[in-house]
mmCIF file of C-alpha atoms and ligand atoms in Angstrom:
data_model
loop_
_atom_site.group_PDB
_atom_site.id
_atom_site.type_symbol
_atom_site.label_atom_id
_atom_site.label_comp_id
_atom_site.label_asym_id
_atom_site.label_seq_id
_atom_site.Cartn_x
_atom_site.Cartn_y
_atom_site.Cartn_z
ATOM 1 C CA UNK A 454 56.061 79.566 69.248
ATOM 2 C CA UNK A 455 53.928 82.417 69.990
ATOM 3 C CA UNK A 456 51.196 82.759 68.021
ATOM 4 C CA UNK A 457 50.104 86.749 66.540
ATOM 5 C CA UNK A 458 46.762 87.830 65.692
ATOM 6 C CA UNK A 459 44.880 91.101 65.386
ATOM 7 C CA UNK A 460 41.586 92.426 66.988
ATOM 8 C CA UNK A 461 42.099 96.017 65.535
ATOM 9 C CA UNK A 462 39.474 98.406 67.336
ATOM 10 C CA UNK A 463 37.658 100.936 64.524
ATOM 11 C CA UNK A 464 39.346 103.873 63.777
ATOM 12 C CA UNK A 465 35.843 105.626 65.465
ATOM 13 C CA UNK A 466 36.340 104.442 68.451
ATOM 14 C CA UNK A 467 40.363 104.471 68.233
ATOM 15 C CA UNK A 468 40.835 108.888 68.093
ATOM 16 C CA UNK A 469 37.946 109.159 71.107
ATOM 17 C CA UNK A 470 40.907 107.037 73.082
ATOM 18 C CA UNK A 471 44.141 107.984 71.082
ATOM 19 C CA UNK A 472 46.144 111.354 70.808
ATOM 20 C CA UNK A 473 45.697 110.390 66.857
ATOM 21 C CA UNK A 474 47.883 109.136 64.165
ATOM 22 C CA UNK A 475 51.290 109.964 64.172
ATOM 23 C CA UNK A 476 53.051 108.393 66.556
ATOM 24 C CA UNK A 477 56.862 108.367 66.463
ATOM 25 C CA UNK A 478 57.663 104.912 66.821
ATOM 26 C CA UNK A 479 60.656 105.454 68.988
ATOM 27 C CA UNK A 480 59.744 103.210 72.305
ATOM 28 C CA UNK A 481 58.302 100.117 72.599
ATOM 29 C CA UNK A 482 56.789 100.451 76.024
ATOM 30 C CA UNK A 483 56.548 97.793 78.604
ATOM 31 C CA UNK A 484 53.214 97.249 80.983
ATOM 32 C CA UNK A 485 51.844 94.915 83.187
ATOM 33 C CA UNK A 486 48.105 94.771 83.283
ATOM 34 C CA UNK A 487 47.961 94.335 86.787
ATOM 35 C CA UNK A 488 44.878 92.136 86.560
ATOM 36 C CA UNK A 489 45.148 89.166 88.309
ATOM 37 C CA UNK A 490 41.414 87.834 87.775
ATOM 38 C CA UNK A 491 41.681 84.204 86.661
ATOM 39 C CA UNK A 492 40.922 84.190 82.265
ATOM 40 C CA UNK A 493 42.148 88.096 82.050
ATOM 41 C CA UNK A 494 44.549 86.943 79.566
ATOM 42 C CA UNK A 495 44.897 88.767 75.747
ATOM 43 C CA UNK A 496 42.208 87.624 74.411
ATOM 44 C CA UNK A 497 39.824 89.546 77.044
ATOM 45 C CA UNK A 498 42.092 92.796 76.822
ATOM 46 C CA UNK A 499 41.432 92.588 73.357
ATOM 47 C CA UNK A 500 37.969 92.424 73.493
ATOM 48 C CA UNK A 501 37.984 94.893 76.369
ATOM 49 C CA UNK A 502 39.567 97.377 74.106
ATOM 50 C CA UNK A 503 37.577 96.049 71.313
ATOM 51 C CA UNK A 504 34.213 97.129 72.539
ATOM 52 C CA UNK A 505 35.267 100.230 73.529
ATOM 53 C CA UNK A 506 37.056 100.421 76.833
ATOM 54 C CA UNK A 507 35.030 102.749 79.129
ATOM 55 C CA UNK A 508 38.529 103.975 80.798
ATOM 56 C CA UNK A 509 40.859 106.446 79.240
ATOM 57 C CA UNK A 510 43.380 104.076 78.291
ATOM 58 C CA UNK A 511 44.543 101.595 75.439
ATOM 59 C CA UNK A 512 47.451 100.158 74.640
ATOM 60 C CA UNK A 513 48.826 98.593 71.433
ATOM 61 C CA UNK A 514 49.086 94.787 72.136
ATOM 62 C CA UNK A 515 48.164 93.031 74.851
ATOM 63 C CA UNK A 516 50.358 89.094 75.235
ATOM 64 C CA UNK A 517 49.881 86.157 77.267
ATOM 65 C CA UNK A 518 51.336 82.863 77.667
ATOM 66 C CA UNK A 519 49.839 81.744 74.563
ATOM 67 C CA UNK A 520 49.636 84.457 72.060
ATOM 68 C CA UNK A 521 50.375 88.549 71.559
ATOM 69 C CA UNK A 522 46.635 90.023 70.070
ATOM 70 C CA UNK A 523 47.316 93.609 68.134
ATOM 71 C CA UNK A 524 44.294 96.184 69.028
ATOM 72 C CA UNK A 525 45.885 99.232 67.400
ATOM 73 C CA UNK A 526 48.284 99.634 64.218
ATOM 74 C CA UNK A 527 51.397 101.070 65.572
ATOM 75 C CA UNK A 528 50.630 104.994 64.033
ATOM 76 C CA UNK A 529 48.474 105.042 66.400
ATOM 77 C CA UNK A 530 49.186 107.649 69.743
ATOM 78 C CA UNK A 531 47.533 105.078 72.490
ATOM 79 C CA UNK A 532 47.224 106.529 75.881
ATOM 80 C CA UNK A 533 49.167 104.376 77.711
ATOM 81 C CA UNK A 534 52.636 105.915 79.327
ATOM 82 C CA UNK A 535 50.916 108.411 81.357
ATOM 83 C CA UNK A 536 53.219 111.255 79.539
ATOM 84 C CA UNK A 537 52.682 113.504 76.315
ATOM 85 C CA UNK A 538 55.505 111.775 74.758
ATOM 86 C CA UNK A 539 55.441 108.314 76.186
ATOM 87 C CA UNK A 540 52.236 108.542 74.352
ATOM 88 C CA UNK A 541 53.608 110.030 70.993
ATOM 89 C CA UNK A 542 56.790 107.930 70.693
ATOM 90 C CA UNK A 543 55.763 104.567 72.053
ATOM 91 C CA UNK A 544 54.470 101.211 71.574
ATOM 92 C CA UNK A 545 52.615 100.125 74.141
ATOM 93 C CA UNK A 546 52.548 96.482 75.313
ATOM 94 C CA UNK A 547 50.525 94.624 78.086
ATOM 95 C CA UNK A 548 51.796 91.855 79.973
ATOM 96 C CA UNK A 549 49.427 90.037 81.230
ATOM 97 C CA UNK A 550 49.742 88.543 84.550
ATOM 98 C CA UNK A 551 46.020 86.578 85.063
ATOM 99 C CA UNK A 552 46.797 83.759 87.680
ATOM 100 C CA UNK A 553 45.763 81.096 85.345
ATOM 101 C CA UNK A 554 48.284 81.868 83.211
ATOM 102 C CA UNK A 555 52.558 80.948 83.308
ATOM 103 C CA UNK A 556 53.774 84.674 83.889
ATOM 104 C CA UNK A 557 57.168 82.845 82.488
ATOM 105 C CA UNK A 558 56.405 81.965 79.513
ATOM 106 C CA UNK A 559 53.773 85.408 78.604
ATOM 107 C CA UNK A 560 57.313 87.170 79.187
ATOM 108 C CA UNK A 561 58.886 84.916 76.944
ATOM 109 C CA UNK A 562 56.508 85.788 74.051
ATOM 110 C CA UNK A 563 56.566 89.573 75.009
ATOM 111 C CA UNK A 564 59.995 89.170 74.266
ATOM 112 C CA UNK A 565 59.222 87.684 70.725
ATOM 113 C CA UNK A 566 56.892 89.872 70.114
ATOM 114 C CA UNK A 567 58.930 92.935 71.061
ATOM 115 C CA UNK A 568 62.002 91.164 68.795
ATOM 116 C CA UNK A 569 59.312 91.390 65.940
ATOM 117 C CA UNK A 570 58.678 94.797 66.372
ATOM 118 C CA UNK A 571 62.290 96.423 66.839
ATOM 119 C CA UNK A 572 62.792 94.639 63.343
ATOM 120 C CA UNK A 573 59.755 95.960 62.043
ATOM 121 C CA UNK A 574 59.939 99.262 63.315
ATOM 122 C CA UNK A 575 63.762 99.769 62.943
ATOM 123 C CA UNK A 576 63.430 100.403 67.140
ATOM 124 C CA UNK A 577 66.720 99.760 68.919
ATOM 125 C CA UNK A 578 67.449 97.685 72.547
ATOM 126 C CA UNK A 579 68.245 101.077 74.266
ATOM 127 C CA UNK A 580 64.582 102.068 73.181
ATOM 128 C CA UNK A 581 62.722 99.292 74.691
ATOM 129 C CA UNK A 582 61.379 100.493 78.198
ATOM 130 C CA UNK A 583 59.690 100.714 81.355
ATOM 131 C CA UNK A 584 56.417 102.861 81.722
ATOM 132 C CA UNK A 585 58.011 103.706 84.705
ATOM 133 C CA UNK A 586 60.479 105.555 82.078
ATOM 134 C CA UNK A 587 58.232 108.002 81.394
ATOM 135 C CA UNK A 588 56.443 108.608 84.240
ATOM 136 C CA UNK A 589 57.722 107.018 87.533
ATOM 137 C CA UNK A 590 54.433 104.142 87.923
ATOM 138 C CA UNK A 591 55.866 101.016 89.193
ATOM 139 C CA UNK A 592 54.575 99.313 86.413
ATOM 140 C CA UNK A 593 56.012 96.690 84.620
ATOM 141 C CA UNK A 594 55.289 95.495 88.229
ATOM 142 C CA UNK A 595 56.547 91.674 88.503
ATOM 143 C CA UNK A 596 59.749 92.774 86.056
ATOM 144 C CA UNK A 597 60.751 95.720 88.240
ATOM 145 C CA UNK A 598 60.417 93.583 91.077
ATOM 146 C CA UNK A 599 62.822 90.950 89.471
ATOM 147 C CA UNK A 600 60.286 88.106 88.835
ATOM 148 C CA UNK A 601 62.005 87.733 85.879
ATOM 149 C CA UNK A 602 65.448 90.185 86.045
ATOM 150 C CA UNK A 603 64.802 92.972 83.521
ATOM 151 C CA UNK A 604 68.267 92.672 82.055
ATOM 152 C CA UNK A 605 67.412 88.897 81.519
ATOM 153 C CA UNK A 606 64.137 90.261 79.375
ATOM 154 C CA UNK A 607 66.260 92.494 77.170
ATOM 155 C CA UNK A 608 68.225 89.573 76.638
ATOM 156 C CA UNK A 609 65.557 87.366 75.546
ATOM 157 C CA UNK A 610 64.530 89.767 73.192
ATOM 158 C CA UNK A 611 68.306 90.051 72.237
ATOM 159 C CA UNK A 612 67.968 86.256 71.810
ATOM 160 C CA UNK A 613 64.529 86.004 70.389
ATOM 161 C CA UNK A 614 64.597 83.786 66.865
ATOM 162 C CA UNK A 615 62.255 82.222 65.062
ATOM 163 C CA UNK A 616 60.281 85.377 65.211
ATOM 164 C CA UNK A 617 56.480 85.068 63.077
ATOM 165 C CA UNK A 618 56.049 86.835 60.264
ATOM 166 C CA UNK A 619 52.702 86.516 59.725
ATOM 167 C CA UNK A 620 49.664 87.644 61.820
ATOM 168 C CA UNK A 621 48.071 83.826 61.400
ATOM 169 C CA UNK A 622 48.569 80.790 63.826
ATOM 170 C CA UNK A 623 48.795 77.520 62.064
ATOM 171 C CA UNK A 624 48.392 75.179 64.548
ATOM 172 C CA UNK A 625 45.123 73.189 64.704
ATOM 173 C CA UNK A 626 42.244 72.815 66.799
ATOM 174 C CA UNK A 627 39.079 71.454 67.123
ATOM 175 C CA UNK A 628 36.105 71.728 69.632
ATOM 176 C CA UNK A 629 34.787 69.322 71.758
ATOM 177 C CA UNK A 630 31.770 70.094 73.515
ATOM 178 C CA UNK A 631 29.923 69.179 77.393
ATOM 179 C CA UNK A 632 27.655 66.404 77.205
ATOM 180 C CA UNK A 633 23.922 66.508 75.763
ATOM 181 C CA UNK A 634 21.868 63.543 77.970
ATOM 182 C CA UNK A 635 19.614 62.497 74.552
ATOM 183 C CA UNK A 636 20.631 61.472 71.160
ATOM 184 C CA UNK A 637 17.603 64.058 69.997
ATOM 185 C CA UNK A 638 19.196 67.078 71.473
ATOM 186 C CA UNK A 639 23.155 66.063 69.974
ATOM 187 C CA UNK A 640 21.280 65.555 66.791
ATOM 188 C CA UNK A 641 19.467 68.504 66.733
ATOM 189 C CA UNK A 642 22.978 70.457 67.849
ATOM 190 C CA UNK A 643 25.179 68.831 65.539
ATOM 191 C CA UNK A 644 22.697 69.096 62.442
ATOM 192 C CA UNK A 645 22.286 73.101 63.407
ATOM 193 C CA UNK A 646 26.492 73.379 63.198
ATOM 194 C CA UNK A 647 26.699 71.225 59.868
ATOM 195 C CA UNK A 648 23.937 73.787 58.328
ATOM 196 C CA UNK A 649 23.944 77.077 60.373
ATOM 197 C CA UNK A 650 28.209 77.074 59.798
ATOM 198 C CA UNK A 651 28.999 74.789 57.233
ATOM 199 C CA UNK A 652 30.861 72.530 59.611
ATOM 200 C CA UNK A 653 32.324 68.832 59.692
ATOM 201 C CA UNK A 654 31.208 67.370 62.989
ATOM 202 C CA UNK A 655 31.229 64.123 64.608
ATOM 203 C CA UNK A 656 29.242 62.549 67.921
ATOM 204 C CA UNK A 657 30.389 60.617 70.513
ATOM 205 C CA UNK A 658 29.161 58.624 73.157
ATOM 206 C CA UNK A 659 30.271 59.485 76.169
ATOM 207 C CA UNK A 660 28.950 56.545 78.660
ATOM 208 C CA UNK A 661 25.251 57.766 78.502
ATOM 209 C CA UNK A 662 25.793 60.981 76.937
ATOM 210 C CA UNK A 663 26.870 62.285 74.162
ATOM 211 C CA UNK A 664 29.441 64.835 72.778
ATOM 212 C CA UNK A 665 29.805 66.635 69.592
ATOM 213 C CA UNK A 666 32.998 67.141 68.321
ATOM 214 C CA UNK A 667 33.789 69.536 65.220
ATOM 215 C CA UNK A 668 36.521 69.101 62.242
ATOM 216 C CA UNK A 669 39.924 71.442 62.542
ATOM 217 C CA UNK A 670 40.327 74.865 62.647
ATOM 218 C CA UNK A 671 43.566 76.593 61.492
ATOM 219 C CA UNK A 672 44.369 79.212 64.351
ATOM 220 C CA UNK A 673 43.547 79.659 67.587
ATOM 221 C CA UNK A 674 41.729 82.766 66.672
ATOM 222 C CA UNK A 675 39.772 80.753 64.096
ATOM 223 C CA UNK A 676 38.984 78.011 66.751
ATOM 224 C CA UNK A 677 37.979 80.792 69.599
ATOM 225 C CA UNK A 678 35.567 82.268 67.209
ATOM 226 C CA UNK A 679 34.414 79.046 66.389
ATOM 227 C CA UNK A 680 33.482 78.935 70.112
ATOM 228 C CA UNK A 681 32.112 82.018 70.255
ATOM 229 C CA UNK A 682 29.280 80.993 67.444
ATOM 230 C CA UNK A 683 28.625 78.165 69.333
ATOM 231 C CA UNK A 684 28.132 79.495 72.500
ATOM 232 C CA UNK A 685 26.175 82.529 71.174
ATOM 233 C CA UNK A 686 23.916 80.323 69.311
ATOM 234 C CA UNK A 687 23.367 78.109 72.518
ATOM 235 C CA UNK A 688 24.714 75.334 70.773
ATOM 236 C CA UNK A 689 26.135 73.632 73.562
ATOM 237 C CA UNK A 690 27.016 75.319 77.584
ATOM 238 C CA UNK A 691 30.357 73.603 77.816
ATOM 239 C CA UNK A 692 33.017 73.983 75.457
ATOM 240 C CA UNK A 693 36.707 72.706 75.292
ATOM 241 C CA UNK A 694 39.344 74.057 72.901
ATOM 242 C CA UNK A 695 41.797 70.360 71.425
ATOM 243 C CA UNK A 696 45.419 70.688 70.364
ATOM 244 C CA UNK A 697 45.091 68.262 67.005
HETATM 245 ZN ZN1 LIG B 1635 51.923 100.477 82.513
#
């Protein structure tokens, strides 16, 4: 099951890159991202629009093969549609289409997602369209092409079940890091987590090395931010994210 989380950008930076707060609600609006670069998945067009995207666009959600991130609440008038009122009526959402990732199964959960929505929103089938709708881009690019058939889409969403209700994953995860080469620098790591974040966290030997593993996290967004600390702090170089 897809798994829904928010990165909401500040309403500060959100009118500088919105036409403002009243959007209709009428479309739901489907994009490809275009952006093929191996790891441009949702989570880095979330942070992309996070930190304040330095084109003249946004977008509402952004989904991959793993999980649909929400970067604006839906009242918001993203620039997205390329027309006045694509941009007034619709909900924008980004495919994305990073090589690393199963184009398959990130239409499956825009699918979901967009099921979720239509429910939420009280948004009909006949409302859920192209960008090309509004203003001719060939854009969703792989779905107008037939990659997957866009009547097949609108019957996934047709078929979507087991829809999430709430904006939290629940699956768990812990993090297993690269190898340290002395017991003194795995020590000194581990003891910084168990302080610095109030962490349970294990070493292992790894042949002549060692590895530090943490205790669960509840979310993937909990677990990537998780990461994030570590990395920022220079904890470790490598890190893996584990299915528990
Ligand atoms: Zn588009």
């Amino acid at each position: 099951m897809i798994t829904i989380r928010q990165k909401l950008v500040a309403a500060s930076k959100a009118v500088m890159i919105t036409n403002g707060q009243h959007n209709k609600k009428k479309y739901i609006v489907v994009h490809e991202t275009d952006n093929t670069n191996i790891g441009a998945d949702a989570d880095a067009h979330a942070r992309l629009q996070w930190n304040g995207n330095s084109r003249q666009a946004s977008w509402h959600w952004q989904v991959d093969d793993q999980e649909a991130v929400q970067s604006f609440e839906h009242f918001w008038e993203c620039w997205g549609a390329g027309t006045y009122q694509g941009n007034t009526e619709g909900i924008q959402i980004e495919i994305c289409v990073n090589q690393d990732g199963n184009y398959q199964k990130a239409v499956q959960n825009a699918a979901q997602l967009i099921a979720k929505i239509m429910k939420e929103e009280n948004i009909s089938i006949d409302h859920v369209v192209q960008h090309h709708f509004f203003s001719g881009k060939n854009c969703p690019r792989n779905l107008r092409a037939g990659k997957v058939k866009w009547s097949q889409f609108l019957d996934m969403i047709r078929q979507a079940h087991d829809v999430p209700k709430t904006p939290i994953g629940t699956n768990k995860y812990r993090i297993l890091t690269g190898t340290y080469s002395t017991k003194q620098a795995v020590d000194s790591a581990a003891q910084l987590m168990k302080i610095r974040f109030g962490w349970l966290v294990y070493i292992e030997q790894d042949g002549a090395y060692y590895r530090i593993k943490t205790g669960t996290f509840t979310g993937l967004s909990a677990v990537k931010q998780a990461e994030t600390k570590i990395k920022t702090a220079k904890l470790a170089q490598l890190t893996y994210i584990l299915d528990v």
